[in-house]
CSV table of C-alpha atoms in Angstrom, one decimal:
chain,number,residue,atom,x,y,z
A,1,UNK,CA,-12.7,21.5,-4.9
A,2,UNK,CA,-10.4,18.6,-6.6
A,3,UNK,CA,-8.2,16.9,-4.8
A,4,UNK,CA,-6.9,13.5,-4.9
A,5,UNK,CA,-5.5,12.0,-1.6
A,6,UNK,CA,-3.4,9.2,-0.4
A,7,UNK,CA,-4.2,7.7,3.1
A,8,UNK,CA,-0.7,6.9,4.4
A,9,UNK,CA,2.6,8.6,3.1
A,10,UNK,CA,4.4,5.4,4.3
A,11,UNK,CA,3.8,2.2,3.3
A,12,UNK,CA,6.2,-1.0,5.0
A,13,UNK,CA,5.8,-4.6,3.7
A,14,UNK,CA,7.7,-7.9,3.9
A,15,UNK,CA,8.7,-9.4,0.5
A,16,UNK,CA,6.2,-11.5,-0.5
A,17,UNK,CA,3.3,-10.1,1.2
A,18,UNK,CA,0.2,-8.8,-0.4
A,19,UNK,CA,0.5,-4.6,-0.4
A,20,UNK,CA,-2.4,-2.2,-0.8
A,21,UNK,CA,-2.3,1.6,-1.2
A,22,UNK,CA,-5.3,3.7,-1.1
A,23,UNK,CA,-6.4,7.2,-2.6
A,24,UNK,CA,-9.6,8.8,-1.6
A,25,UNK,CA,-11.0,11.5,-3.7
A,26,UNK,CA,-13.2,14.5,-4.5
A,27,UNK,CA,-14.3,15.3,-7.7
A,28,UNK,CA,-17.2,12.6,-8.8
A,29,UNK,CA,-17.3,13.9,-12.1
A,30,UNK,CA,-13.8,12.6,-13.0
A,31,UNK,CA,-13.8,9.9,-16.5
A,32,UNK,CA,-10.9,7.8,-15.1
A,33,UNK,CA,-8.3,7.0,-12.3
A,34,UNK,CA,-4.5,6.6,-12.8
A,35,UNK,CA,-1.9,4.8,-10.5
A,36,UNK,CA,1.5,6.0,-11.0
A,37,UNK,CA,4.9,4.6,-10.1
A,38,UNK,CA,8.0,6.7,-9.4
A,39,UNK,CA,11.2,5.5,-8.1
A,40,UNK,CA,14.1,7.5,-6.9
A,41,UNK,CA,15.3,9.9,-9.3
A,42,UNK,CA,13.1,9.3,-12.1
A,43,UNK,CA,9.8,10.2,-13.8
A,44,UNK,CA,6.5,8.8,-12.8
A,45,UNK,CA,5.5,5.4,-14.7
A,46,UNK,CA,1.9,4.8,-15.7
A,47,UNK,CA,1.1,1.4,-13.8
A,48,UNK,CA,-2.8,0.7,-14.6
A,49,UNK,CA,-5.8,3.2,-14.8
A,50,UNK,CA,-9.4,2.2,-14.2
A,51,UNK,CA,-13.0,3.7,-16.4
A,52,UNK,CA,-15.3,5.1,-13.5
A,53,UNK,CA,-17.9,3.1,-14.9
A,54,UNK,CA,-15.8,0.1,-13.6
A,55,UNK,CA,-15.3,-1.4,-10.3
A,56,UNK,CA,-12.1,-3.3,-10.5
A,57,UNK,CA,-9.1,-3.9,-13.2
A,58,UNK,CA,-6.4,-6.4,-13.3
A,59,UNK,CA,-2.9,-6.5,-14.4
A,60,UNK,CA,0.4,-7.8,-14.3
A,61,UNK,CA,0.4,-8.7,-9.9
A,62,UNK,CA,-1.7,-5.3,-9.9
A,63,UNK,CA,-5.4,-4.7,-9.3
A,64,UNK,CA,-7.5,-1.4,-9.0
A,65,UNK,CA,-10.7,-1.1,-7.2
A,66,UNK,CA,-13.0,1.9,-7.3
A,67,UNK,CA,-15.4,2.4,-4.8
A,68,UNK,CA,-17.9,5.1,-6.3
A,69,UNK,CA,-20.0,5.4,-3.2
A,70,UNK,CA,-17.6,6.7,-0.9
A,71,UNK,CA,-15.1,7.8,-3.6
A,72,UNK,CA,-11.9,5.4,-2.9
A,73,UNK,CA,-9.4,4.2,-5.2
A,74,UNK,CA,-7.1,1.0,-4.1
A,75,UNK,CA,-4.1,-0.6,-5.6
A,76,UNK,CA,-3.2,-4.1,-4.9
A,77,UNK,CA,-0.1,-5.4,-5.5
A,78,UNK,CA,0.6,-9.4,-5.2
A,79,UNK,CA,3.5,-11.2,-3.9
A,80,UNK,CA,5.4,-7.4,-3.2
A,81,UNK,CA,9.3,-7.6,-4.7
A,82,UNK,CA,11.9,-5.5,-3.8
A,83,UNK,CA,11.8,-3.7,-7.3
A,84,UNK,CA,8.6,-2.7,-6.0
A,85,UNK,CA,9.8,0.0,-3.9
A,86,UNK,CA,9.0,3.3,-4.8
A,87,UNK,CA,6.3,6.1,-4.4
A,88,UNK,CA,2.9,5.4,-5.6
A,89,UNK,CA,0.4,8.3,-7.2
A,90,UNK,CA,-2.9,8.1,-7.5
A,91,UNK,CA,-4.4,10.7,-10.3
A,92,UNK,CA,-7.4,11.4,-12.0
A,93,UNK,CA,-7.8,12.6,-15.1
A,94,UNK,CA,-10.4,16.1,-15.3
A,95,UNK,CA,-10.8,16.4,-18.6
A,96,UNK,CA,-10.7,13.4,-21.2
A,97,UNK,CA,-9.8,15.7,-24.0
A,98,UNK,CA,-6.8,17.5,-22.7
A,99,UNK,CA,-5.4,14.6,-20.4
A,100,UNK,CA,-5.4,17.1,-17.5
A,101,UNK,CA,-4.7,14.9,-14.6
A,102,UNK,CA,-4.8,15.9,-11.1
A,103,UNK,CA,-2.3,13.9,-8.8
A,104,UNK,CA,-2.3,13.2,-5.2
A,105,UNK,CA,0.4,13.1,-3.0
A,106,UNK,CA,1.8,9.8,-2.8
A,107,UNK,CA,2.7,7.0,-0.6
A,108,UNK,CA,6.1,5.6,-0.1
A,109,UNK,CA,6.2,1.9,-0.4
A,110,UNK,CA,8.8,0.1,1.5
A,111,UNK,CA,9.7,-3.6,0.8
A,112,UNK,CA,11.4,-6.2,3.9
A,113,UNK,CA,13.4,-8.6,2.9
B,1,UNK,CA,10.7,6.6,-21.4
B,2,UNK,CA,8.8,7.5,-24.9
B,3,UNK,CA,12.1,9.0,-26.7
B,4,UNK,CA,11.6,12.8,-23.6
B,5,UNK,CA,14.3,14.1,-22.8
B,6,UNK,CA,14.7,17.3,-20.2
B,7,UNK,CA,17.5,19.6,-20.3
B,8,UNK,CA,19.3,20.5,-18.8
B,9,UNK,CA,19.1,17.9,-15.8
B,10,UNK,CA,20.8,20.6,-13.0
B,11,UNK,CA,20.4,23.9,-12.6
B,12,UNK,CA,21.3,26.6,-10.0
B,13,UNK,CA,20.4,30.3,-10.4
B,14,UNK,CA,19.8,33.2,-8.5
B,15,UNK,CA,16.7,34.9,-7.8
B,16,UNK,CA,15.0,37.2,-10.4
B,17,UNK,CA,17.2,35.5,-14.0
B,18,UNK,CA,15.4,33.9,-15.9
B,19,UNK,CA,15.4,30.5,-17.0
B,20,UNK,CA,14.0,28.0,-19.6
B,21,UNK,CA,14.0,24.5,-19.5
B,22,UNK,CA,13.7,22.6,-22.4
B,23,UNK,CA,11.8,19.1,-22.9
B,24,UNK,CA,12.5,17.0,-26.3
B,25,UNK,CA,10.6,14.2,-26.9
B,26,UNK,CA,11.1,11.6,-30.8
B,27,UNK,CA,7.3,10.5,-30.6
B,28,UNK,CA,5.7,12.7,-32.3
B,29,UNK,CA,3.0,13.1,-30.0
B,30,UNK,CA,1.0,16.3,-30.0
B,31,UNK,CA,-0.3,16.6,-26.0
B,32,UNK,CA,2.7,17.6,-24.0
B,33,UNK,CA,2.6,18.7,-20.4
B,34,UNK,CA,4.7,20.5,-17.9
B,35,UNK,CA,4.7,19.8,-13.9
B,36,UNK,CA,6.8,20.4,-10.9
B,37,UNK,CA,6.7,18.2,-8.2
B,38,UNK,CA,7.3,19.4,-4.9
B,39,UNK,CA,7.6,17.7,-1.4
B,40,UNK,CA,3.9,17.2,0.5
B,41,UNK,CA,2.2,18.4,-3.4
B,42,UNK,CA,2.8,15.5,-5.5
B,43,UNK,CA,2.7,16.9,-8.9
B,44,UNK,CA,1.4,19.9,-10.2
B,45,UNK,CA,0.4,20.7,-14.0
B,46,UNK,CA,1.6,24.4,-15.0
B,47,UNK,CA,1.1,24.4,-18.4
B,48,UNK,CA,0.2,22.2,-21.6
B,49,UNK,CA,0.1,22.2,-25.4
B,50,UNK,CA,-2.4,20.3,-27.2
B,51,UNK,CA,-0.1,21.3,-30.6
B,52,UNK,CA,2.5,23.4,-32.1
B,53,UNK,CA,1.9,27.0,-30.7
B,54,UNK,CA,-1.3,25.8,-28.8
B,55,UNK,CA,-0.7,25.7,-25.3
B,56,UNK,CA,-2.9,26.7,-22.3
B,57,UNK,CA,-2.7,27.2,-18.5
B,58,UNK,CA,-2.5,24.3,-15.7
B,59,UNK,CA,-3.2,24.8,-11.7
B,60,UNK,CA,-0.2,26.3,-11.0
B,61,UNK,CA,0.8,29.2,-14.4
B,62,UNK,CA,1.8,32.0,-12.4
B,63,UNK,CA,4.9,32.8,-12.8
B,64,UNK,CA,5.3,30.7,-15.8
B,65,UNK,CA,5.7,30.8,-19.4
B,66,UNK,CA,5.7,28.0,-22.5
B,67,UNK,CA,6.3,27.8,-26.1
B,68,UNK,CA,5.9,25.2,-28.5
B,69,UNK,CA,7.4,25.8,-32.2
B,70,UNK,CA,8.4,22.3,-32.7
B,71,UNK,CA,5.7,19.4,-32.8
B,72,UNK,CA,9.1,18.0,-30.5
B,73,UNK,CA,9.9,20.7,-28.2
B,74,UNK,CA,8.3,22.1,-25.5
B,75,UNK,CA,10.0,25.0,-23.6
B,76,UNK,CA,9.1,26.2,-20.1
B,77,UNK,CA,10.5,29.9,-19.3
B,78,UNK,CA,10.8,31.4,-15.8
B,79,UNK,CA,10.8,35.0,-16.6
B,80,UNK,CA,11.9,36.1,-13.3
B,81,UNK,CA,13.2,33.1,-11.0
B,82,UNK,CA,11.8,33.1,-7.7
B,83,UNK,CA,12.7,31.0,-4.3
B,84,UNK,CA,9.5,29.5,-4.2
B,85,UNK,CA,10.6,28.2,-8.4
B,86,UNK,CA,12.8,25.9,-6.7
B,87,UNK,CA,11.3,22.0,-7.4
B,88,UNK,CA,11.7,19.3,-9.6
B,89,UNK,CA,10.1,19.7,-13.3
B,90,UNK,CA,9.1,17.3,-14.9
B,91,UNK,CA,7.3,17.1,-18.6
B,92,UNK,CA,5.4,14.8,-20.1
B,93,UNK,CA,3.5,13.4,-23.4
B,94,UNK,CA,0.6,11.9,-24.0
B,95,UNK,CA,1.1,8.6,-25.9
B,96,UNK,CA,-1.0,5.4,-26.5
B,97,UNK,CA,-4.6,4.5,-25.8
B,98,UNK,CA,-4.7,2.7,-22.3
B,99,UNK,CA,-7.2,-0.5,-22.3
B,100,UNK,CA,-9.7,1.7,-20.3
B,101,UNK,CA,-10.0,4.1,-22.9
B,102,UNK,CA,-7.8,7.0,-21.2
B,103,UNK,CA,-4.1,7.7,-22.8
B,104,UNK,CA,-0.9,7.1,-20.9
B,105,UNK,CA,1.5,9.6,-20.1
B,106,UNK,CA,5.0,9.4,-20.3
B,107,UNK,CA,7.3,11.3,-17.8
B,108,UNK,CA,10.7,12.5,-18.6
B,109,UNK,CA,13.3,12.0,-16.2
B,110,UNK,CA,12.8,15.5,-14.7
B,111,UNK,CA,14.6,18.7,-14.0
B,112,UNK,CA,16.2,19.5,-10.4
B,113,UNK,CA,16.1,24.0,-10.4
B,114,UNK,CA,17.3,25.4,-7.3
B,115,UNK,CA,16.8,29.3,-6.9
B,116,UNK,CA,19.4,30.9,-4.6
């Protein structure tokens, strides 16, 4: 069935260091991949999504990778800040008409200082 | 936040009431969405609209009901409150083209519904 899955629920970095969360899913067919930020008490916040016809996506200290072949999503984030802190959703959108997204459960991200 | 907001941020209610919840959103954008977010389920779609008085089911409808009369409101019912209703709702729109081609969504700041 479809289901979108995070590897670790916790996730603990020093400040500065290099942080990368990872989301294995099912459902091949699926147009694109979503990461999504939430911090305490709020909403999710779209971060950066990635075509399945790509491999990799940059943005602001954030880069996706999809791995097709064994179905693994990854997001990078560089030089990890405190304000990074917060629980990280990866989702993938099952149809491109309706924006019907399928979420997975999330990983906490913890930053040192 | 894309102008959504949820109302009413709190609420406590006793099994088998009903209950609407109530999402407003400024943007005039037509896809809006409705999920509940529960500990160990990330979030959950129950039901969208995809315009005024179009809406259709998500993975988890039962139990549920919608209604869209306002390009700007989009109402969630709980006929019949249940323990298992208890969760964090949270609704969304579907705003501007992303550079990969998909469309963002934007989350209001959610709903907390405890059912006693």
């Amino acid at each position: 069935g479809e289901s979108v899955g995070l590897h670790l629920p916790t996730l603990s970095v020093q400040e500065g260091d290099n942080s990368i969360i990872n989301c294995a899913y099912s459902n091949s067919a699926s147009d694109y991949f979503i990461w999504y930020k939430q911090e305490s008490g709020k909403g999710p916040q779209f971060i950066i999504d990635i075509r399945s016809n790509m491999d990799k996506r940059q943005g602001q200290r954030v880069t996706v990778l999809l791995n097709k072949t064994v179905k693994h999503l990854s997001l990078q984030i560089a030089a990890t800040q405190p304000g990074d802190s917060a629980v990280y959703f990866c989702a993938e959108i099952i149809s491109s008409n309706t924006g019907k997204l399928i979420f997975g459960q999330g990983t906490t991200l913890q930053v040192k200082p | 936040d894309a102008g959504i907001t949820q109302s009413p941020r709190h609420k406590v209610t006793e099994t088998g009431t009903p209950v609407t919840l109530r999402c407003h959103q400024t943007e005039n954008h037509r896809y809006m969405y409705w999920y509940r977010q529960d500990p160990g389920h990330g979030l959950r779609l129950i039901h969208y609209s995809y315009g005024v008085k179009d809406t259709d089911k998500g993975e988890v409808s039962d139990g549920y009901s919608v209604s869209r009369s306002k390009t700007e409101d989009f109402l969630l019912t709980l006929e019949s409150a249940t323990s298992s209703q208890t969760s964090v709702y949270f609704c969304a729109t579907r705003g501007r083209f992303t550079g990969s081609g998909s469309y963002e969504q934007y989350f209001g700041p959610g709903t907390r519904l405890t059912v006693t």
